[in-house]
Amino acid sequence: MWCCRLSHLQSRLQDLLRGRVTCWALQQPNFKSLFPLAIHWHHTASKSLNCVWQQHEDHFELQYANTVMRFDYVWLRDHCLSASCYNSKTHQRSLDTASVDLCIQPKTIRLDETTLFFTWPDGHVTRYDLDWLVKNSYEGQKQKVIQPRILWNAEIYQQAQVPSVDFQSFLETKEGLKNFLQNFLLYGIAFVENVPPTQEHTEKLAERISLIRETIYGRMWYFTSDFSRGDTAYTKLALDRHTDTTYFQEPCGYNNYDRAVINTVPYDVVHRWYTAHRTLTIELRKPENEFWVKLKPGRVLFIDNWRILHGRESFTGYRQLCGCYLTRDDVLNTARLLGLQA
């Protein structure tokens, strides 16, 4: 292909040299079509920063801090942090994203020390710090260290000997709260010990890490086996593995008891659902995947309903429990404020 294009160009140049100028205006070669790559690639390197960038037809490529990053041009224009595009006091965007041309390309790009300058077709200039681009790029996010989650069964958890956190340490020290949240993020469950066995102290404990979510069960629920709410939880019957509030618009998770009638899919899909349900149930009921805990007054258990299912065996006698639902965003935000990657 390149040989043909070069021959075509050479033929046009020979025509020009032979005096065939009258046809030049009509037959002027399209240099953009002859060399489509040459005019779109740009390359600048800063030896001190070890920074290389290239301008492609539909994206910008940057190699910096041992990371190869690619940015869509609309994304770059949309994330401009100039005073006319971004309110630095509210940290909110002023630019109307819908006004950005979806085919936008920068007119020029230049690197000055640690800052990249993009000049757009309307003359607007966007400045980007190289470290900001690394931090906020897709490729940079993939390299970001996040709080690990441990996949565990009963044996792994018991061998880990995860310590509980004392009530006073939980309430009064950042270290105690951070240790608790670190365990909670790692395993999806965590314990607090020596809590005065009252609803008020349990509520105080919960408010240390999150707003309490108001539900149809109230702010704090307090129940015994009196069937006062027409729910199996308010009986002495066993409860299979489940999470709560699946009937909410924003449910905590999966619940085998509160399933509505399955009437939104045809019969063949329904049968596949039951097959998958059977596979999941068998796995959940394996003894090695069960961790049995005997709750006692003064011991509070936190459960991540997005990770851990809970249940109970049937019982005799009389017992009382209190608890509440927390907002996930607030729990994770508390962890981040303490330096945890949540």
PDB file of C-alpha atoms in Angstrom, residues 217-338:
ATOM      1  CA  TYR A 217     -38.832  -2.435  62.213  1.00  0.00           C
ATOM      2  CA  GLY A 218     -38.005   0.944  63.709  1.00  0.00           C
ATOM      3  CA  ARG A 219     -34.675   2.570  64.398  1.00  0.00           C
ATOM      4  CA  MET A 220     -33.553  -0.121  66.846  1.00  0.00           C
ATOM      5  CA  TRP A 221     -35.324  -3.451  66.814  1.00  0.00           C
ATOM      6  CA  TYR A 222     -35.801  -5.330  70.042  1.00  0.00           C
ATOM      7  CA  PHE A 223     -37.453  -8.726  69.865  1.00  0.00           C
ATOM      8  CA  THR A 224     -38.074 -12.052  71.464  1.00  0.00           C
ATOM      9  CA  SER A 225     -39.939 -15.186  70.407  1.00  0.00           C
ATOM     10  CA  ASP A 226     -43.437 -13.702  70.738  1.00  0.00           C
ATOM     11  CA  PHE A 227     -44.372 -13.612  67.014  1.00  0.00           C
ATOM     12  CA  SER A 228     -45.249  -9.948  67.459  1.00  0.00           C
ATOM     13  CA  ARG A 229     -44.436  -9.038  63.853  1.00  0.00           C
ATOM     14  CA  GLY A 230     -45.507 -12.162  62.005  1.00  0.00           C
ATOM     15  CA  ASP A 231     -41.910 -12.970  61.076  1.00  0.00           C
ATOM     16  CA  THR A 232     -40.047 -16.243  61.617  1.00  0.00           C
ATOM     17  CA  ALA A 233     -37.309 -14.290  63.403  1.00  0.00           C
ATOM     18  CA  TYR A 234     -39.840 -13.606  66.152  1.00  0.00           C
ATOM     19  CA  THR A 235     -40.235 -17.324  66.888  1.00  0.00           C
ATOM     20  CA  LYS A 236     -38.145 -20.163  68.325  1.00  0.00           C
ATOM     21  CA  LEU A 237     -37.843 -21.822  64.913  1.00  0.00           C
ATOM     22  CA  ALA A 238     -34.559 -22.335  63.102  1.00  0.00           C
ATOM     23  CA  LEU A 239     -33.581 -19.772  60.477  1.00  0.00           C
ATOM     24  CA  ASP A 240     -31.707 -20.978  57.417  1.00  0.00           C
ATOM     25  CA  ARG A 241     -28.788 -19.019  55.971  1.00  0.00           C
ATOM     26  CA  HIS A 242     -29.985 -15.626  54.759  1.00  0.00           C
ATOM     27  CA  THR A 243     -29.474 -11.885  54.715  1.00  0.00           C
ATOM     28  CA  ASP A 244     -32.166  -9.361  55.615  1.00  0.00           C
ATOM     29  CA  THR A 245     -34.588  -6.985  53.907  1.00  0.00           C
ATOM     30  CA  THR A 246     -34.592  -8.466  50.403  1.00  0.00           C
ATOM     31  CA  TYR A 247     -38.067  -6.972  49.966  1.00  0.00           C
ATOM     32  CA  PHE A 248     -36.635  -3.443  50.272  1.00  0.00           C
ATOM     33  CA  GLN A 249     -35.787  -1.276  47.272  1.00  0.00           C
ATOM     34  CA  GLU A 250     -32.248  -1.201  48.719  1.00  0.00           C
ATOM     35  CA  PRO A 251     -31.984  -4.634  50.340  1.00  0.00           C
ATOM     36  CA  CYS A 252     -29.164  -5.940  52.467  1.00  0.00           C
ATOM     37  CA  GLY A 253     -28.848  -9.138  50.421  1.00  0.00           C
ATOM     38  CA  TYR A 254     -30.189 -12.633  49.756  1.00  0.00           C
ATOM     39  CA  ASN A 255     -33.024 -14.271  51.692  1.00  0.00           C
ATOM     40  CA  ASN A 256     -34.558 -17.647  50.908  1.00  0.00           C
ATOM     41  CA  TYR A 257     -37.586 -17.008  53.096  1.00  0.00           C
ATOM     42  CA  ASP A 258     -38.764 -13.664  51.755  1.00  0.00           C
ATOM     43  CA  ARG A 259     -38.755 -14.509  48.071  1.00  0.00           C
ATOM     44  CA  ALA A 260     -41.813 -13.274  46.182  1.00  0.00           C
ATOM     45  CA  VAL A 261     -43.625 -15.469  43.689  1.00  0.00           C
ATOM     46  CA  ILE A 262     -41.373 -16.035  40.683  1.00  0.00           C
ATOM     47  CA  ASN A 263     -43.616 -14.873  37.849  1.00  0.00           C
ATOM     48  CA  THR A 264     -41.396 -12.673  35.688  1.00  0.00           C
ATOM     49  CA  VAL A 265     -39.577 -15.371  33.684  1.00  0.00           C
ATOM     50  CA  PRO A 266     -40.779 -18.351  31.582  1.00  0.00           C
ATOM     51  CA  TYR A 267     -40.846 -21.918  32.868  1.00  0.00           C
ATOM     52  CA  ASP A 268     -37.537 -23.020  31.328  1.00  0.00           C
ATOM     53  CA  VAL A 269     -35.675 -20.143  32.959  1.00  0.00           C
ATOM     54  CA  VAL A 270     -37.440 -20.864  36.252  1.00  0.00           C
ATOM     55  CA  HIS A 271     -36.131 -24.428  36.191  1.00  0.00           C
ATOM     56  CA  ARG A 272     -32.594 -23.152  35.598  1.00  0.00           C
ATOM     57  CA  TRP A 273     -33.076 -20.855  38.611  1.00  0.00           C
ATOM     58  CA  TYR A 274     -34.046 -23.793  40.808  1.00  0.00           C
ATOM     59  CA  THR A 275     -31.022 -25.736  39.581  1.00  0.00           C
ATOM     60  CA  ALA A 276     -28.728 -22.837  40.458  1.00  0.00           C
ATOM     61  CA  HIS A 277     -30.503 -22.405  43.802  1.00  0.00           C
ATOM     62  CA  ARG A 278     -29.883 -26.057  44.633  1.00  0.00           C
ATOM     63  CA  THR A 279     -26.174 -25.725  43.816  1.00  0.00           C
ATOM     64  CA  LEU A 280     -25.852 -22.633  46.013  1.00  0.00           C
ATOM     65  CA  THR A 281     -27.806 -24.184  48.907  1.00  0.00           C
ATOM     66  CA  ILE A 282     -25.669 -27.326  48.912  1.00  0.00           C
ATOM     67  CA  GLU A 283     -22.530 -25.208  49.088  1.00  0.00           C
ATOM     68  CA  LEU A 284     -23.901 -23.010  51.872  1.00  0.00           C
ATOM     69  CA  ARG A 285     -24.957 -25.981  54.003  1.00  0.00           C
ATOM     70  CA  LYS A 286     -21.611 -27.714  53.950  1.00  0.00           C
ATOM     71  CA  PRO A 287     -20.343 -27.906  57.565  1.00  0.00           C
ATOM     72  CA  GLU A 288     -16.969 -26.422  56.602  1.00  0.00           C
ATOM     73  CA  ASN A 289     -18.753 -23.295  55.392  1.00  0.00           C
ATOM     74  CA  GLU A 290     -20.608 -22.774  58.666  1.00  0.00           C
ATOM     75  CA  PHE A 291     -19.193 -20.839  61.599  1.00  0.00           C
ATOM     76  CA  TRP A 292     -21.270 -21.271  64.742  1.00  0.00           C
ATOM     77  CA  VAL A 293     -21.227 -18.542  67.382  1.00  0.00           C
ATOM     78  CA  LYS A 294     -22.995 -18.603  70.725  1.00  0.00           C
ATOM     79  CA  LEU A 295     -24.053 -15.083  71.559  1.00  0.00           C
ATOM     80  CA  LYS A 296     -24.167 -14.049  75.192  1.00  0.00           C
ATOM     81  CA  PRO A 297     -25.059 -10.821  77.001  1.00  0.00           C
ATOM     82  CA  GLY A 298     -22.346  -8.238  76.421  1.00  0.00           C
ATOM     83  CA  ARG A 299     -21.197  -9.579  73.046  1.00  0.00           C
ATOM     84  CA  VAL A 300     -22.176  -7.653  69.906  1.00  0.00           C
ATOM     85  CA  LEU A 301     -21.788  -9.100  66.418  1.00  0.00           C
ATOM     86  CA  PHE A 302     -21.551  -6.926  63.279  1.00  0.00           C
ATOM     87  CA  ILE A 303     -22.326  -8.645  59.944  1.00  0.00           C
ATOM     88  CA  ASP A 304     -21.665  -7.414  56.409  1.00  0.00           C
ATOM     89  CA  ASN A 305     -24.880  -8.461  54.670  1.00  0.00           C
ATOM     90  CA  TRP A 306     -23.224  -8.146  51.278  1.00  0.00           C
ATOM     91  CA  ARG A 307     -20.725 -10.877  52.158  1.00  0.00           C
ATOM     92  CA  ILE A 308     -21.969 -13.052  54.995  1.00  0.00           C
ATOM     93  CA  LEU A 309     -25.217 -14.939  55.427  1.00  0.00           C
ATOM     94  CA  HIS A 310     -26.497 -15.592  58.922  1.00  0.00           C
ATOM     95  CA  GLY A 311     -29.001 -17.869  60.583  1.00  0.00           C
ATOM     96  CA  ARG A 312     -29.738 -19.735  63.815  1.00  0.00           C
ATOM     97  CA  GLU A 313     -30.746 -23.097  65.172  1.00  0.00           C
ATOM     98  CA  SER A 314     -34.110 -23.581  66.844  1.00  0.00           C
ATOM     99  CA  PHE A 315     -34.093 -23.037  70.588  1.00  0.00           C
ATOM    100  CA  THR A 316     -36.112 -23.465  73.749  1.00  0.00           C
ATOM    101  CA  GLY A 317     -36.562 -21.087  76.612  1.00  0.00           C
ATOM    102  CA  TYR A 318     -36.575 -17.294  76.487  1.00  0.00           C
ATOM    103  CA  ARG A 319     -34.126 -14.864  74.949  1.00  0.00           C
ATOM    104  CA  GLN A 320     -34.056 -11.229  73.880  1.00  0.00           C
ATOM    105  CA  LEU A 321     -32.087  -9.603  71.090  1.00  0.00           C
ATOM    106  CA  CYS A 322     -31.703  -6.042  69.910  1.00  0.00           C
ATOM    107  CA  GLY A 323     -30.041  -4.677  66.813  1.00  0.00           C
ATOM    108  CA  CYS A 324     -30.269  -2.291  63.913  1.00  0.00           C
ATOM    109  CA  TYR A 325     -29.292  -1.717  60.291  1.00  0.00           C
ATOM    110  CA  LEU A 326     -26.410   0.590  59.399  1.00  0.00           C
ATOM    111  CA  THR A 327     -25.848   2.511  56.187  1.00  0.00           C
ATOM    112  CA  ARG A 328     -23.040   0.924  54.205  1.00  0.00           C
ATOM    113  CA  ASP A 329     -21.740   4.223  52.870  1.00  0.00           C
ATOM    114  CA  ASP A 330     -21.220   5.582  56.374  1.00  0.00           C
ATOM    115  CA  VAL A 331     -19.413   2.463  57.609  1.00  0.00           C
ATOM    116  CA  LEU A 332     -17.014   2.582  54.665  1.00  0.00           C
ATOM    117  CA  ASN A 333     -16.551   6.343  55.051  1.00  0.00           C
ATOM    118  CA  THR A 334     -15.606   5.904  58.715  1.00  0.00           C
ATOM    119  CA  ALA A 335     -13.027   3.315  57.652  1.00  0.00           C
ATOM    120  CA  ARG A 336     -11.556   5.687  55.047  1.00  0.00           C
ATOM    121  CA  LEU A 337     -11.299   8.516  57.583  1.00  0.00           C
ATOM    122  CA  LEU A 338      -9.155   6.195  59.684  1.00  0.00           C
TER     123      LEU A 338
END
